[in-house]
XYZ file of C-alpha atoms in Angstrom:
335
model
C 61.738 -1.313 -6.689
C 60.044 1.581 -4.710
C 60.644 4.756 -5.849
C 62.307 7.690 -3.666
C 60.318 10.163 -4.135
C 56.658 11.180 -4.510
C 53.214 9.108 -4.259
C 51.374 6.569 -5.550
C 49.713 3.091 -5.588
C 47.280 0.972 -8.212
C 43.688 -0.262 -8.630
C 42.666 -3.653 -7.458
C 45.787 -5.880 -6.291
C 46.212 -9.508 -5.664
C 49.564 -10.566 -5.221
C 49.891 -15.004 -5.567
C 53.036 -15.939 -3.872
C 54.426 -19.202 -3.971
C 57.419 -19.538 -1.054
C 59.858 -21.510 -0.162
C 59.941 -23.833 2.574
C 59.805 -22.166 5.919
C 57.487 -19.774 8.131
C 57.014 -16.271 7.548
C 53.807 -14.731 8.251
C 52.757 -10.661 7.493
C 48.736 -11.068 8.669
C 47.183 -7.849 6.735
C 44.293 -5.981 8.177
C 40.974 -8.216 6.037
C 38.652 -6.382 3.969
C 35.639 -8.353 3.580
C 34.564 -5.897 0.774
C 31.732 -6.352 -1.662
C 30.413 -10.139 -3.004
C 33.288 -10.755 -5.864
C 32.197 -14.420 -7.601
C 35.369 -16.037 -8.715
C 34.178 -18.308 -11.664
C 36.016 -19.965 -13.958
C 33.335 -21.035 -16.399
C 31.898 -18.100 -17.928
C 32.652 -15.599 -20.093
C 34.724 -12.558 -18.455
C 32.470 -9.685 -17.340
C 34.458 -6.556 -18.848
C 32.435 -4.087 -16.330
C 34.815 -1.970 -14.819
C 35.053 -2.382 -11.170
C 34.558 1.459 -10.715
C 31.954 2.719 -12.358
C 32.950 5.198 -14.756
C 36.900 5.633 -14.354
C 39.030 3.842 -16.862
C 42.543 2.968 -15.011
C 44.621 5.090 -12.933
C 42.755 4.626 -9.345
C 43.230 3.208 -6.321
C 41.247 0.350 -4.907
C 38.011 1.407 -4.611
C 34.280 -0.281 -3.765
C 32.551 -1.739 -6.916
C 30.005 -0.131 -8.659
C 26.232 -1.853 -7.907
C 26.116 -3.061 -11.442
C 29.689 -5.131 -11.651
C 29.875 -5.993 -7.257
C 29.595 -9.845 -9.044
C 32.597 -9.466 -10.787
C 33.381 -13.046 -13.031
C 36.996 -13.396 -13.201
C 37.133 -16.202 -15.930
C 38.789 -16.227 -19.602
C 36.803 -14.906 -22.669
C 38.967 -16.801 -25.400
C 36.687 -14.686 -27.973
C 37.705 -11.569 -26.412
C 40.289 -9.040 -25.596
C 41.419 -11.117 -22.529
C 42.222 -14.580 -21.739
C 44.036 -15.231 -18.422
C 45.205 -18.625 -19.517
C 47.368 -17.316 -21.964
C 48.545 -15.429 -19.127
C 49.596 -17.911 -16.846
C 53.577 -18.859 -16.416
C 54.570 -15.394 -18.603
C 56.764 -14.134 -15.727
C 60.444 -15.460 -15.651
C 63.481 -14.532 -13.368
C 63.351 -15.436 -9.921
C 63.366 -13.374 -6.143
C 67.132 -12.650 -6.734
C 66.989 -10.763 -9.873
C 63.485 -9.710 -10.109
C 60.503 -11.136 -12.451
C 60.024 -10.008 -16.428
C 58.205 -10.206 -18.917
C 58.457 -9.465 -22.651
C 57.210 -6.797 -24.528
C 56.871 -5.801 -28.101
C 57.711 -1.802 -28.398
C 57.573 0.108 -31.463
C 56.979 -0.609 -34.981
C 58.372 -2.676 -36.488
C 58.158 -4.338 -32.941
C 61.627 -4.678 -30.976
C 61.301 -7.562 -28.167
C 62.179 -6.487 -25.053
C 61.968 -7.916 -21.079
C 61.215 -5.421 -19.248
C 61.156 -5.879 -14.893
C 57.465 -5.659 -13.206
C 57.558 -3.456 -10.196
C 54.786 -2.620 -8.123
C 56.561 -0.044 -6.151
C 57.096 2.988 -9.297
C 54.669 4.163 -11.942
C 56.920 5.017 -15.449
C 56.836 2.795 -18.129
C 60.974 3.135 -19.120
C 63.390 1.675 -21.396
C 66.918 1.093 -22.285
C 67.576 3.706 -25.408
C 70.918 3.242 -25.726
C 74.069 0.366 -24.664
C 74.921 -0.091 -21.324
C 77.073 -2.934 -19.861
C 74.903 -5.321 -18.164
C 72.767 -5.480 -20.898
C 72.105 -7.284 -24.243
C 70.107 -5.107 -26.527
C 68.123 -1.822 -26.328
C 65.211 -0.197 -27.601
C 66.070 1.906 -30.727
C 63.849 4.944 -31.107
C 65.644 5.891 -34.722
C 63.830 2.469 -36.344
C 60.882 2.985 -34.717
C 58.559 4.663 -36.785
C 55.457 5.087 -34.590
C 57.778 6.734 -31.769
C 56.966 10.446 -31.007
C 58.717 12.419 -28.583
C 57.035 14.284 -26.303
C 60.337 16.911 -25.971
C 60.310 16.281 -21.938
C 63.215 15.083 -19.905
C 62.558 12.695 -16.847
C 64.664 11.438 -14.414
C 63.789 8.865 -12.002
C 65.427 7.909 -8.515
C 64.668 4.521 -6.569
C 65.824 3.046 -3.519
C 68.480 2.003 -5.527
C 69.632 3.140 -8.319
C 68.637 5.516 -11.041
C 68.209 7.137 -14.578
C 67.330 9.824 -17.198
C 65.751 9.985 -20.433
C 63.442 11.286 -22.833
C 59.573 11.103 -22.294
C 57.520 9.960 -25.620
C 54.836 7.686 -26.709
C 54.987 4.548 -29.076
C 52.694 1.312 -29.520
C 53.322 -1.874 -27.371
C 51.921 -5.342 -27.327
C 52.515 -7.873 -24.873
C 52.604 -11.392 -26.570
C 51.487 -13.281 -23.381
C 49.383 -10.792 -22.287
C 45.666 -8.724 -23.659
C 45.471 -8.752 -27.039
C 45.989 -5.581 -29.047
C 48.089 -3.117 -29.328
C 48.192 0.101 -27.234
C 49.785 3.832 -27.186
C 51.782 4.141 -24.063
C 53.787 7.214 -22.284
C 57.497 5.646 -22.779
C 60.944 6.859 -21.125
C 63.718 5.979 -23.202
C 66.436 5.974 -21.123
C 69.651 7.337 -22.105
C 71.729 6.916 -18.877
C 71.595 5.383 -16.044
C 73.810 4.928 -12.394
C 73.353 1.417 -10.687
C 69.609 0.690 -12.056
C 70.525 -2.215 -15.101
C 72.650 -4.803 -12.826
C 75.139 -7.472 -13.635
C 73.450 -10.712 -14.598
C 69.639 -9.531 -14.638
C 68.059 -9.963 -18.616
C 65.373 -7.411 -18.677
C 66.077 -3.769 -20.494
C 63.196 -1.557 -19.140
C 61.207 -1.489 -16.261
C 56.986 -1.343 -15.961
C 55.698 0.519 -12.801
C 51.967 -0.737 -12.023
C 51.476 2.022 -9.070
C 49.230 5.003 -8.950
C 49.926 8.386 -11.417
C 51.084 10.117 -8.544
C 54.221 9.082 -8.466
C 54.329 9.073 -12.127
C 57.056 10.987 -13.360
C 57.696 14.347 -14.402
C 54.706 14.603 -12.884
C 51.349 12.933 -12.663
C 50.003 13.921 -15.723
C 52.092 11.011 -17.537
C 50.101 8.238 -17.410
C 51.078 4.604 -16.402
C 51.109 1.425 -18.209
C 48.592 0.034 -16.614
C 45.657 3.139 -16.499
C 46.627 3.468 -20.100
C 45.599 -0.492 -21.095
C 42.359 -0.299 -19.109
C 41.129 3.074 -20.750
C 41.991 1.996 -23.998
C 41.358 -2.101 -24.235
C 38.064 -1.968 -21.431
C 39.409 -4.987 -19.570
C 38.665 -4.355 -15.558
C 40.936 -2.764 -13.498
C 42.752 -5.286 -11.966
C 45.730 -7.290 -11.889
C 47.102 -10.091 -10.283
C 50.563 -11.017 -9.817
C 51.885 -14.437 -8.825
C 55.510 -14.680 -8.284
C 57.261 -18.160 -7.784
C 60.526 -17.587 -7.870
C 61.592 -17.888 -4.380
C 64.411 -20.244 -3.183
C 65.919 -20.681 -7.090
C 68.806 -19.879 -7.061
C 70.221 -16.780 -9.086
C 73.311 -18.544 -10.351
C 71.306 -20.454 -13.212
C 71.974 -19.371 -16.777
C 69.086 -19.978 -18.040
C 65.543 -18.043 -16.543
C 63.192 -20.045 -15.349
C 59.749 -19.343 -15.757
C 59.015 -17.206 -12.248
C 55.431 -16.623 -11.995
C 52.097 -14.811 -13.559
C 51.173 -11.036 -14.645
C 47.514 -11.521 -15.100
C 46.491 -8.227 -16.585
C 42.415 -8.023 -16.386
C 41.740 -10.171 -13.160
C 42.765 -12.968 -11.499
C 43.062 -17.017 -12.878
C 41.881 -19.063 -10.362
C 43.352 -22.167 -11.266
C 46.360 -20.042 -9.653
C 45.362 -20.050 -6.456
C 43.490 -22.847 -3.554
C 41.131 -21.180 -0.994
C 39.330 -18.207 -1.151
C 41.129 -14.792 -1.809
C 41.515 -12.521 1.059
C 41.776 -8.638 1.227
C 43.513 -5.618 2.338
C 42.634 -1.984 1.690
C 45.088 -0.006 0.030
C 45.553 2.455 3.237
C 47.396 5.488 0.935
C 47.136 5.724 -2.754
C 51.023 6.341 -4.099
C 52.551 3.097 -3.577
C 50.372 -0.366 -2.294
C 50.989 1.040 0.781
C 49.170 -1.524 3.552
C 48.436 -2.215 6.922
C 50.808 -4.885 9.143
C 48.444 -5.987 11.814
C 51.006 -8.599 13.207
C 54.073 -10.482 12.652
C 55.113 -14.336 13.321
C 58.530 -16.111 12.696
C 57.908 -19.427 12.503
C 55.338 -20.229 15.768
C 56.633 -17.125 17.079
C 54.491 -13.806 17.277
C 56.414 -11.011 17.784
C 53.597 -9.081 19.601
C 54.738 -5.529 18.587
C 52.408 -2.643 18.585
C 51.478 -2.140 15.065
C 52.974 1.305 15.246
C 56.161 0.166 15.205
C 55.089 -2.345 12.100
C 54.062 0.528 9.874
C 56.721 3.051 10.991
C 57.165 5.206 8.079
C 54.966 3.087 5.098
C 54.258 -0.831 4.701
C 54.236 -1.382 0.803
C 54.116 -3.855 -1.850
C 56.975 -4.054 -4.137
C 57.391 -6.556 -6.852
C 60.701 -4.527 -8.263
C 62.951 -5.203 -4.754
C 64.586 -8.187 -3.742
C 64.768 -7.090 -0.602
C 62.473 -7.263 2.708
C 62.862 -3.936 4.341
C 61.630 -3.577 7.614
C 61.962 -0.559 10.898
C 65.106 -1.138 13.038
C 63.083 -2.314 16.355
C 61.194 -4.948 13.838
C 64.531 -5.792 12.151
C 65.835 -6.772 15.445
C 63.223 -8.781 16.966
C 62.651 -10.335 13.743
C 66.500 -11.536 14.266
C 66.189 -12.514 17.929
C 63.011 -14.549 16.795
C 64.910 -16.127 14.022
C 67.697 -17.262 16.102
C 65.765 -18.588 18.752
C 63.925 -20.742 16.413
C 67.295 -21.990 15.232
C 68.245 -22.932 18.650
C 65.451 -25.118 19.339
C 65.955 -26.790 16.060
């Protein structure tokens, strides 16, 4: 779900996708980047990948002393990325969630994983479309910080109050952590018909954090408090499953620490994060099945290219759109 307004982007990023059957290929500009050893054997090296900072940056060179980063599960410690694996459900049509344990006593909550905002918000009062909120009054580690926010996306939006409160993730680090909190008090076309998460996590960079950056996200807040490295890795598997289902399926991975490499064959390539707001990248080319489009990347990156878990949408420039379309209905003539 990208946000309208402002800037921002996160630390290290690798995005798993499982797709459907079918052809569609976005080659990135590869970063061959420092020596990272991918081992699942070992225990997890907690270095931070940048020396120093704890959370909140973009995606940076290594420090000498952690460029041989282990990404592997420490069962003793704070992380363990097999717990992690499959804690994603919902699917491409309705966006992927995961639950949450807010407040204290702790009220169980799914709350939507977007790559494409930074606030940490959630459902303080009834609304339609969904089933149950978070309740500030019978929370008694909630403090208010006395600040309104209100935040706009590319569709949809809402206001509420900005505070702090404690929050656990059962299928994710272990621990408990203070986090910045919006408790959302109304909202216009943001909580759909059908979806079953109440709150949504933004994983970008603090400058598009809002009131303003000086709220800090989620994320920077669980890597300067818990020491795990900062890096992420989401796998999504949703696509193709249909949105008509009552029941969620389980839709993918938020691996909060690294990345589990039983999820993944090959080797893992890179990108650079080309502007830190959103995961805003470089499109080097575009094919449709066989087909390369052989557009000037100009016309690919026309305005921003970004990653965004939140949308369920593929967004692309009108000249793009259109050749894209052409392409596609070519290939369906020859079939």
């Amino acid at each position: 779900m990208a946000h309208s307004a402002g800037r921002h982007a996160v630390p290290w990023l690798f995005l798993l996708l499982r797709v459907c059957a079918g052809h569609f290929a976005i080659p990135l500009k590869i970063y061959a980047g420092e020596t990272v050893t991918f081992n699942s054997s070992v225990a997890l090296d907690l270095t931070r990948t940048r020396g120093g900072g704890g959370g909140g940056g973009g995606g940076g060179s290594s420090s000498s002393s952690s460029s041989s980063l282990a990404l592997a599960s420490d069962p003793a410690g704070s992380v363990n990325f097999l717990d992690m694996v499959n804690n994603l459900q919902g699917d491409s049509g309705r966006g992927y969630y995961i639950q949450m344990s807010i407040g204290t006593p702790a009220q169980k909550l799914n709350i939507l994983v977007d790559t494409g905002s930074s606030n940490f918000a959630v459902a303080a009062a009834p609304h339609a479309f969904i089933t149950h909120y978070f309740n500030t009054g019978l929370s008694t580690t909630f403090q208010s910080s006395g600040r309104l926010v209100a935040v706009r996306y590319t569709q949809g939006n809402w206001e509420g109050e900005l505070g702090t409160d404690e929050v656990s993730i059962p299928k994710g680090p272990n621990g408990t952590i203070t986090i910045n909190i919006a408790a959302i008090t109304s909202s216009d076309g943001f909580f759909l018909r059908g979806v079953n998460w109440q709150g949504i996590l933004g994983l970008a960079y603090p400058l598009l954090a809002r009131p303003d950056s000086s709220v800090e996200p989620f994320f920077n807040s669980m890597v300067r408090q818990t020491g795990i490295p900062d890096i992420f890795s989401l796998q999504m598997c949703g696509a193709g499953i249909s949105a008509s289902s009552a029941a969620d399926t389980v839709g993918g991975s938020l691996v909060m620490g690294g990345a589990e490499p039983t999820l993944y064959r090959g080797v893992m390539w890179y990108t650079p994060i080309k502007d830190e707001w959103y995961y805003q990248v470089e499109v080097l080319k575009l094919e449709v099945g066989d087909q390369n489009l052989n557009m000037d990347c100009s016309e690919y990156n026309m305005d921003k290219a970004i990653v965004d878990s939140g949308t369920t949408l593929l967004r692309l420039p009108v000249n793009v759109f259109s050749a894209v379309v052409e392409a596609i209905t070519r290939t369906s003539m020859v079939r």
